[in-house]
Short mmCIF file of C-alpha atoms and ligand atoms in Angstrom, two decimals:
data_model
loop_
_atom_site.label_atom_id
_atom_site.label_comp_id
_atom_site.label_asym_id
_atom_site.label_seq_id
_atom_site.Cartn_x
_atom_site.Cartn_y
_atom_site.Cartn_z
CA MET A 1 -78.37 -100.44 107.63
CA PRO A 2 -76.88 -97.85 110.12
CA VAL A 3 -77.13 -97.61 113.97
CA LEU A 4 -79.95 -98.32 115.63
CA ASN A 5 -82.66 -96.60 116.32
CA ARG A 6 -82.83 -97.76 120.10
CA ALA A 7 -79.23 -97.98 120.50
CA ALA A 8 -79.50 -94.40 119.68
CA GLU A 9 -82.47 -93.69 122.23
CA MET A 10 -80.20 -95.33 125.09
CA GLN A 11 -76.47 -93.73 124.47
CA GLU A 12 -78.13 -91.15 127.62
CA GLU A 13 -78.81 -93.77 129.87
CA ILE A 14 -75.72 -95.87 128.42
CA ALA A 15 -73.63 -93.06 128.60
CA GLY A 16 -74.81 -92.20 132.22
CA TRP A 17 -73.42 -95.90 133.21
CA ARG A 18 -70.54 -95.43 131.57
CA ARG A 19 -69.54 -91.77 133.06
CA HIS A 20 -70.63 -93.78 136.67
CA LEU A 21 -68.15 -96.58 136.47
CA HIS A 22 -65.73 -93.87 135.41
CA GLN A 23 -65.61 -91.92 138.70
CA SER A 24 -65.61 -95.63 140.49
CA PRO A 25 -62.19 -97.11 138.52
CA GLU A 26 -60.89 -100.45 140.04
CA LEU A 27 -58.21 -102.38 139.59
CA GLY A 28 -56.95 -105.95 138.92
CA PHE A 29 -59.55 -108.45 139.87
CA ASP A 30 -60.78 -106.35 142.62
CA VAL A 31 -63.77 -105.32 140.55
CA PHE A 32 -66.35 -105.47 143.31
CA GLU A 33 -68.53 -102.90 142.88
CA THR A 34 -68.31 -102.58 138.97
CA ALA A 35 -69.36 -106.62 139.17
CA ALA A 36 -72.12 -105.80 141.43
CA PHE A 37 -73.26 -102.71 139.20
CA VAL A 38 -73.23 -105.22 136.60
CA GLU A 39 -75.13 -108.01 137.99
CA GLU A 40 -77.61 -105.70 139.54
CA LYS A 41 -78.13 -104.00 136.03
CA LEU A 42 -78.07 -107.99 134.21
CA LYS A 43 -80.52 -109.08 137.00
CA ALA A 44 -82.88 -105.52 136.10
CA PHE A 45 -83.18 -106.24 132.37
CA GLY A 46 -84.35 -109.99 133.01
CA CYS A 47 -81.34 -111.85 131.91
CA ASP A 48 -82.44 -115.43 132.24
CA ASP A 49 -79.40 -116.06 134.04
CA VAL A 50 -77.02 -114.41 136.11
CA VAL A 51 -73.77 -115.70 137.03
CA THR A 52 -70.74 -113.93 139.58
CA GLY A 53 -67.78 -114.99 140.22
CA LEU A 54 -66.32 -116.81 137.38
CA GLY A 55 -62.69 -116.20 137.08
CA LYS A 56 -62.87 -114.73 140.67
CA THR A 57 -65.11 -111.91 140.35
CA GLY A 58 -66.29 -111.89 136.59
CA VAL A 59 -70.35 -111.79 135.73
CA VAL A 60 -72.22 -113.66 132.89
CA GLY A 61 -75.43 -112.80 131.96
CA LEU A 62 -77.20 -115.40 129.93
CA ILE A 63 -80.47 -114.32 127.30
CA ARG A 64 -82.03 -116.99 125.87
CA GLY A 65 -83.74 -116.19 122.40
CA ARG A 66 -87.47 -116.41 121.75
CA ARG A 67 -87.25 -118.81 118.89
CA GLY A 68 -86.35 -122.03 120.24
CA ASP A 69 -83.20 -123.83 121.05
CA GLY A 70 -79.93 -123.38 119.28
CA ALA A 71 -76.05 -122.26 120.09
CA THR A 72 -75.01 -119.43 122.34
CA VAL A 73 -72.49 -116.55 121.47
CA GLY A 74 -70.24 -115.14 123.80
CA LEU A 75 -69.58 -110.96 123.53
CA ARG A 76 -66.71 -110.39 125.78
CA ALA A 77 -66.29 -106.66 128.04
CA ASP A 78 -63.34 -106.10 130.37
CA MET A 79 -64.27 -104.26 133.56
CA ASP A 80 -60.49 -103.23 134.97
CA ALA A 81 -58.79 -99.91 134.99
CA LEU A 82 -55.30 -98.71 135.47
CA PRO A 83 -53.21 -97.55 138.67
CA ILE A 84 -53.01 -94.04 137.22
CA ASN A 85 -53.31 -90.42 138.07
CA GLU A 86 -56.30 -88.73 135.50
CA ILE A 87 -55.97 -85.10 134.56
CA THR A 88 -59.13 -85.01 132.24
CA GLY A 89 -60.86 -82.37 134.73
CA LYS A 90 -64.05 -83.91 133.52
CA PRO A 91 -67.03 -83.90 136.08
CA TYR A 92 -67.16 -87.10 136.19
CA ALA A 93 -63.30 -87.72 136.45
CA SER A 94 -62.30 -91.07 138.69
CA THR A 95 -62.97 -90.25 142.43
CA VAL A 96 -60.03 -92.65 143.26
CA PRO A 97 -56.65 -90.95 143.80
CA GLY A 98 -54.15 -93.15 141.81
CA LYS A 99 -56.83 -95.27 139.46
CA MET A 100 -58.65 -94.40 136.08
CA HIS A 101 -60.46 -95.73 133.46
CA ALA A 102 -57.55 -94.94 130.84
CA CYS A 103 -58.16 -97.57 128.39
CA GLY A 104 -61.86 -97.09 128.13
CA HIS A 105 -62.85 -100.14 129.83
CA ASP A 106 -65.60 -98.17 131.44
CA GLY A 107 -66.80 -97.87 127.83
CA HIS A 108 -66.85 -101.68 126.86
CA VAL A 109 -68.84 -102.39 130.17
CA ALA A 110 -71.48 -99.96 129.19
CA MET A 111 -72.19 -100.90 125.81
CA LEU A 112 -72.31 -104.53 125.88
CA LEU A 113 -74.76 -103.40 129.24
CA GLY A 114 -76.81 -101.53 126.72
CA ALA A 115 -76.26 -104.61 124.00
CA ALA A 116 -77.71 -106.54 126.70
CA LYS A 117 -81.11 -104.37 127.71
CA TYR A 118 -81.56 -104.39 123.71
CA LEU A 119 -80.94 -107.94 123.64
CA ALA A 120 -83.51 -109.10 126.51
CA GLU A 121 -86.06 -107.18 125.72
CA THR A 122 -86.21 -107.83 122.14
CA ARG A 123 -85.10 -111.70 122.18
CA ASN A 124 -85.01 -111.76 118.39
CA PHE A 125 -82.55 -114.90 118.02
CA SER A 126 -82.71 -118.87 118.59
CA GLY A 127 -80.19 -120.07 121.05
CA ALA A 128 -78.67 -117.52 123.66
CA VAL A 129 -76.45 -114.79 124.40
CA ALA A 130 -73.64 -114.73 127.09
CA VAL A 131 -72.77 -111.55 127.96
CA ILE A 132 -69.23 -111.67 129.36
CA PHE A 133 -67.65 -109.24 131.88
CA GLN A 134 -64.11 -110.25 132.92
CA PRO A 135 -61.65 -109.04 135.41
CA ALA A 136 -58.42 -107.81 135.13
CA GLU A 137 -57.56 -107.81 131.43
CA GLU A 138 -54.26 -104.62 132.00
CA GLY A 139 -52.36 -108.06 133.66
CA GLY A 140 -53.26 -111.04 135.62
CA GLY A 141 -55.50 -113.00 132.99
CA GLY A 142 -58.80 -112.53 134.31
CA GLY A 143 -59.95 -113.69 130.68
CA ASN A 144 -57.85 -116.68 131.10
CA GLU A 145 -58.92 -117.40 134.75
CA MET A 146 -62.88 -117.29 133.43
CA VAL A 147 -61.88 -119.77 130.71
CA LYS A 148 -60.69 -121.97 133.14
CA ASP A 149 -63.40 -122.19 135.44
CA GLY A 150 -65.22 -123.16 132.47
CA LEU A 151 -66.79 -120.46 131.10
CA MET A 152 -66.97 -121.88 127.48
CA ASP A 153 -68.70 -125.22 128.18
CA ARG A 154 -70.61 -124.24 131.23
CA PHE A 155 -72.80 -121.76 128.72
CA GLY A 156 -72.46 -123.93 125.58
CA ILE A 157 -70.70 -120.34 124.16
CA HIS A 158 -69.75 -121.98 120.30
CA LYS A 159 -68.57 -118.98 119.13
CA VAL A 160 -66.72 -115.70 121.34
CA PHE A 161 -66.12 -112.03 119.93
CA GLY A 162 -64.22 -109.21 121.82
CA MET A 163 -64.07 -105.14 120.78
CA HIS A 164 -61.82 -102.37 122.23
CA ASN A 165 -62.51 -98.70 121.91
CA MET A 166 -59.12 -97.03 119.57
CA PRO A 167 -58.55 -93.61 119.85
CA GLY A 168 -57.60 -91.99 116.44
CA LEU A 169 -59.72 -94.06 114.65
CA PRO A 170 -62.64 -91.39 113.63
CA VAL A 171 -66.24 -92.18 115.31
CA GLY A 172 -68.32 -94.56 114.00
CA GLN A 173 -65.38 -96.91 112.13
CA PHE A 174 -63.98 -100.02 112.91
CA ALA A 175 -60.96 -102.09 112.34
CA ILE A 176 -60.08 -105.07 112.21
CA ARG A 177 -57.76 -107.65 110.54
CA PRO A 178 -57.74 -111.66 109.63
CA GLY A 179 -54.82 -113.42 111.78
CA ALA A 180 -52.26 -112.04 114.73
CA VAL A 181 -54.39 -108.45 115.96
CA MET A 182 -52.37 -108.29 119.00
CA ALA A 183 -49.08 -109.39 120.38
CA ALA A 184 -47.98 -111.81 122.06
CA THR A 185 -46.23 -110.43 125.72
CA ALA A 186 -43.24 -112.13 127.70
CA GLU A 187 -41.46 -109.90 130.66
CA PHE A 188 -38.20 -110.98 131.90
CA THR A 189 -36.03 -110.47 134.78
CA ILE A 190 -32.25 -110.28 134.87
CA THR A 191 -30.21 -110.51 137.38
CA VAL A 192 -26.43 -109.74 136.95
CA ARG A 193 -24.26 -110.57 140.35
CA GLY A 194 -20.39 -109.26 140.05
CA ARG A 195 -18.33 -108.31 142.51
CA GLY A 196 -18.71 -105.24 144.40
CA GLY A 197 -16.19 -103.13 146.18
CA HIS A 198 -14.77 -99.55 146.46
CA ALA A 199 -15.42 -97.35 143.09
CA ALA A 200 -12.13 -96.03 143.00
CA MET A 201 -10.59 -99.84 142.71
CA PRO A 202 -12.90 -100.81 140.09
CA ASN A 203 -9.67 -103.16 139.10
CA GLY A 204 -10.55 -105.62 142.54
CA THR A 205 -14.44 -105.67 141.67
CA ILE A 206 -16.52 -107.14 138.78
CA ASP A 207 -19.34 -104.35 137.80
CA PRO A 208 -22.22 -105.14 137.23
CA ILE A 209 -23.36 -101.98 136.15
CA VAL A 210 -20.84 -102.16 133.20
CA ALA A 211 -21.63 -105.78 132.09
CA ALA A 212 -25.57 -104.57 132.51
CA SER A 213 -25.24 -101.86 130.49
CA GLN A 214 -23.49 -103.85 127.57
CA LEU A 215 -26.40 -106.29 128.13
CA VAL A 216 -29.21 -103.67 127.61
CA GLY A 217 -27.46 -102.33 124.03
CA ALA A 218 -26.43 -106.60 122.98
CA LEU A 219 -30.47 -107.28 123.67
CA GLN A 220 -31.42 -104.28 120.73
CA THR A 221 -29.74 -106.82 118.38
CA ILE A 222 -32.95 -109.44 119.35
CA ALA A 223 -34.45 -107.05 116.84
CA SER A 224 -32.37 -106.17 114.89
CA ARG A 225 -29.83 -108.56 113.61
CA THR A 226 -31.52 -111.98 114.65
CA VAL A 227 -34.98 -111.82 113.63
CA ASP A 228 -36.00 -111.67 109.90
CA PRO A 229 -36.42 -107.75 109.51
CA ILE A 230 -39.77 -108.63 107.89
CA GLU A 231 -40.94 -110.30 111.24
CA SER A 232 -41.64 -108.16 114.00
CA VAL A 233 -40.76 -108.34 117.64
CA VAL A 234 -40.31 -105.69 120.20
CA VAL A 235 -37.27 -105.78 123.33
CA SER A 236 -37.62 -103.21 125.25
CA VAL A 237 -35.68 -102.85 128.61
CA THR A 238 -38.24 -100.78 131.41
CA LYS A 239 -36.33 -100.93 134.65
CA PHE A 240 -32.91 -100.86 135.77
CA HIS A 241 -32.20 -101.00 139.09
CA ALA A 242 -28.38 -100.95 140.79
CA GLY A 243 -26.45 -99.08 143.47
CA ASP A 244 -27.05 -96.84 146.35
CA ALA A 245 -24.09 -94.37 146.61
CA TYR A 246 -21.57 -92.62 145.02
CA ASN A 247 -18.71 -94.51 145.97
CA VAL A 248 -19.21 -98.16 145.95
CA ILE A 249 -19.75 -100.68 142.56
CA PRO A 250 -22.41 -102.53 143.81
CA GLU A 251 -23.05 -106.31 143.74
CA THR A 252 -25.86 -106.58 141.29
CA ALA A 253 -27.73 -104.84 138.90
CA GLU A 254 -31.13 -105.84 137.59
CA ILE A 255 -32.95 -105.40 134.53
CA ALA A 256 -36.25 -106.14 133.14
CA GLY A 257 -38.74 -105.38 130.36
CA THR A 258 -41.30 -106.98 127.71
CA VAL A 259 -41.10 -109.03 124.73
CA ARG A 260 -43.68 -108.19 122.07
CA THR A 261 -44.17 -111.15 118.88
CA LEU A 262 -46.90 -111.99 116.64
CA LYS A 263 -45.38 -115.52 116.00
CA LYS A 264 -44.49 -119.03 118.59
CA GLU A 265 -41.24 -119.12 116.53
CA ILE A 266 -40.59 -115.52 116.75
CA ALA A 267 -41.27 -115.53 120.69
CA LYS A 268 -39.18 -119.02 120.79
CA THR A 269 -36.09 -117.18 118.95
CA ALA A 270 -36.38 -113.89 121.26
CA GLN A 271 -36.25 -116.09 124.60
CA GLN A 272 -33.10 -118.56 123.42
CA ARG A 273 -31.39 -115.49 121.72
CA MET A 274 -31.65 -113.32 125.11
CA ARG A 275 -30.67 -116.31 127.48
CA ASP A 276 -27.24 -116.75 124.94
CA ILE A 277 -26.78 -112.98 125.04
CA CYS A 278 -26.66 -113.33 128.80
CA VAL A 279 -24.69 -116.18 128.93
CA GLY A 280 -21.78 -114.61 126.41
CA ILE A 281 -21.76 -111.26 128.77
CA ALA A 282 -21.56 -113.12 131.70
CA ALA A 283 -18.40 -114.68 130.45
CA ALA A 284 -17.47 -111.71 129.30
CA PHE A 285 -16.97 -109.69 132.26
CA GLY A 286 -17.12 -112.66 134.90
CA ALA A 287 -20.48 -112.26 136.01
CA THR A 288 -23.01 -114.58 136.65
CA ILE A 289 -26.35 -113.43 135.27
CA ASP A 290 -29.47 -115.34 135.43
CA VAL A 291 -32.45 -114.87 133.21
CA GLN A 292 -36.40 -115.42 135.00
CA TYR A 293 -38.57 -115.30 131.67
CA ASN A 294 -42.21 -115.91 131.67
CA ASP A 295 -44.65 -115.86 128.83
CA ASN A 296 -47.45 -113.94 129.48
CA TYR A 297 -50.62 -113.08 127.03
CA PRO A 298 -50.47 -115.46 123.97
CA VAL A 299 -51.33 -113.73 120.53
CA THR A 300 -54.66 -112.25 119.96
CA PHE A 301 -55.82 -114.71 116.63
CA ASN A 302 -58.36 -113.71 114.77
CA HIS A 303 -60.20 -116.55 113.43
CA PRO A 304 -60.56 -116.03 109.43
CA GLU A 305 -64.10 -116.91 109.04
CA GLU A 306 -65.19 -114.81 112.08
CA THR A 307 -63.37 -111.68 111.44
CA VAL A 308 -65.27 -111.46 107.94
CA PHE A 309 -68.28 -111.81 109.75
CA ALA A 310 -67.44 -109.34 112.24
CA GLY A 311 -65.92 -106.86 109.14
CA ASP A 312 -69.84 -107.88 107.42
CA ILE A 313 -71.54 -106.89 110.81
CA ALA A 314 -69.61 -103.34 111.41
CA ALA A 315 -70.24 -102.61 107.70
CA THR A 316 -73.82 -102.98 108.18
CA VAL A 317 -74.18 -100.57 111.13
CA ALA A 318 -70.97 -98.06 110.07
CA GLY A 319 -71.12 -98.46 106.02
CA ASP A 320 -68.57 -100.79 103.95
CA ALA A 321 -66.58 -97.69 103.67
CA GLN A 322 -65.58 -96.91 107.11
CA VAL A 323 -64.80 -100.67 108.62
CA HIS A 324 -61.16 -101.43 107.75
CA ARG A 325 -60.33 -104.75 107.21
CA GLU A 326 -56.52 -105.08 106.86
CA ILE A 327 -54.88 -102.82 109.28
CA GLN A 328 -51.80 -104.18 110.84
CA PRO A 329 -51.46 -105.68 113.96
CA LEU A 330 -51.04 -103.75 117.25
CA MET A 331 -47.91 -105.26 119.01
CA GLY A 332 -49.72 -104.66 122.59
CA GLY A 333 -51.09 -107.50 124.95
CA GLU A 334 -54.83 -108.46 125.36
CA ASP A 335 -56.09 -111.72 127.42
CA PHE A 336 -58.85 -111.68 125.02
CA SER A 337 -56.44 -113.79 123.70
CA TYR A 338 -57.45 -116.69 126.16
CA MET A 339 -60.77 -116.63 124.58
CA LEU A 340 -59.69 -116.90 121.27
CA GLU A 341 -57.99 -119.91 121.65
CA ALA A 342 -61.03 -121.64 123.57
CA ARG A 343 -63.24 -120.89 120.37
CA PRO A 344 -63.37 -119.34 117.29
CA GLY A 345 -64.02 -115.35 117.17
CA ALA A 346 -62.59 -112.25 116.17
CA PHE A 347 -61.33 -109.20 118.03
CA ILE A 348 -62.68 -105.70 116.45
CA PHE A 349 -61.96 -102.35 117.23
CA VAL A 350 -64.36 -99.39 117.69
CA GLY A 351 -63.53 -95.49 116.96
CA ASN A 352 -63.28 -93.60 120.11
CA GLY A 353 -61.89 -90.32 117.59
CA PRO A 354 -59.24 -87.90 118.65
CA SER A 355 -58.63 -88.51 122.05
CA ALA A 356 -55.49 -89.19 123.76
CA GLY A 357 -54.43 -92.08 123.68
CA LEU A 358 -54.77 -95.82 125.75
CA HIS A 359 -53.37 -95.81 128.97
CA HIS A 360 -52.54 -91.61 129.26
CA PRO A 361 -53.72 -89.94 132.02
CA ALA A 362 -55.81 -87.16 129.72
CA TYR A 363 -57.69 -90.25 127.64
CA ASP A 364 -61.64 -90.31 127.96
CA PHE A 365 -63.80 -92.94 126.34
CA ASN A 366 -65.79 -91.01 123.70
CA ASP A 367 -69.72 -91.88 124.49
CA GLU A 368 -70.05 -91.14 120.80
CA ALA A 369 -68.81 -94.34 120.08
CA ILE A 370 -71.88 -95.86 122.24
CA PRO A 371 -74.36 -96.26 119.31
CA HIS A 372 -71.95 -97.44 117.68
CA GLY A 373 -70.49 -100.30 119.42
CA VAL A 374 -74.07 -101.14 120.99
CA SER A 375 -75.56 -101.18 117.15
CA TYR A 376 -72.59 -103.73 116.62
CA TRP A 377 -73.00 -106.15 119.23
CA VAL A 378 -76.80 -106.21 118.59
CA LYS A 379 -76.46 -107.08 114.94
CA LEU A 380 -73.95 -109.65 115.73
CA ALA A 381 -75.64 -111.69 117.89
CA GLU A 382 -78.74 -111.51 115.91
CA THR A 383 -77.08 -112.54 112.72
CA ALA A 384 -74.95 -115.16 114.55
CA LEU A 385 -77.83 -116.49 115.64
CA ALA A 386 -80.80 -116.11 113.14
CA ALA A 387 -83.32 -119.13 113.00
NI1 NI B 401 -57.71 -101.82 127.06
#
């Protein structure tokens, strides 16, 4: 069974919503206009219940099937954009300087709205479908906020599914894997305190820049010399701030960055090793080193049974040869992970074709992916909730 005819018919309308959202990107939890647009559409489709303000600015639409009581399946899209200046030059480009939908969440919202419209029209299932629109995926943990606000219990959600577009994967193809599919993220800030002084008399100082420079190099050994090479870990130092003058050795230097892992024990090892290295470098240079280490999103873990199910649904939409069921995990983070910690489910990728990469200023969601994504959502709901 290929793409649904109705989903293909709706493509232009859904692309219109997508382009409208693309013009007015909003960040983090401040997705007020986007949430209002979603709310208005869900009400117009005749959803049985539309709840707003869940997880601050999240929106949920509940659509009951016409075949009686049963379980509720949650389908989730993310609504937020990124602090990037768009360079696509598209007629529907962002009208807000410094903000853009560079991760395709505009497309995710539009596709889930399209599925909601279809499911509210047909209601060819038992139980209910909860369409979940979350804020603050790109940092902020909006998915976690919605779970903490009672998302799962309030709507009786027993399984939850997510979808993200993937540049480089041809349109019409899907990709998934069981188990860890996206990384756990952690952020660190390391402050090196030395003793400042005249740059021409370094012997009278404790130079925090030299100590921090050694630290940047030493941190690379977490991946190269501490963790088993077969395991996955990323340690990236992404900030290095120190000093203001040509002739002054400053008092402090600050470095910061991110750690990505796919297993809890590797995450623990990476953090402990970072702290040990800091203690050692501090002793070697006579500096004081303070480490702030914050675990952020957990691993996005695809539950095995639901992953097979999601792959089978994708295969009914796209054909078996178009579904990659054992892709490599990605070291990016994803806060759908919190929903997958709360309920069984799976996170799948839909092909975005040869577009610029995610978070790139030339990226654009591919509207040709819409019928595939909408058909996936609809088939998933109808099959999971077949009476
Ligand atoms: Ni994204």
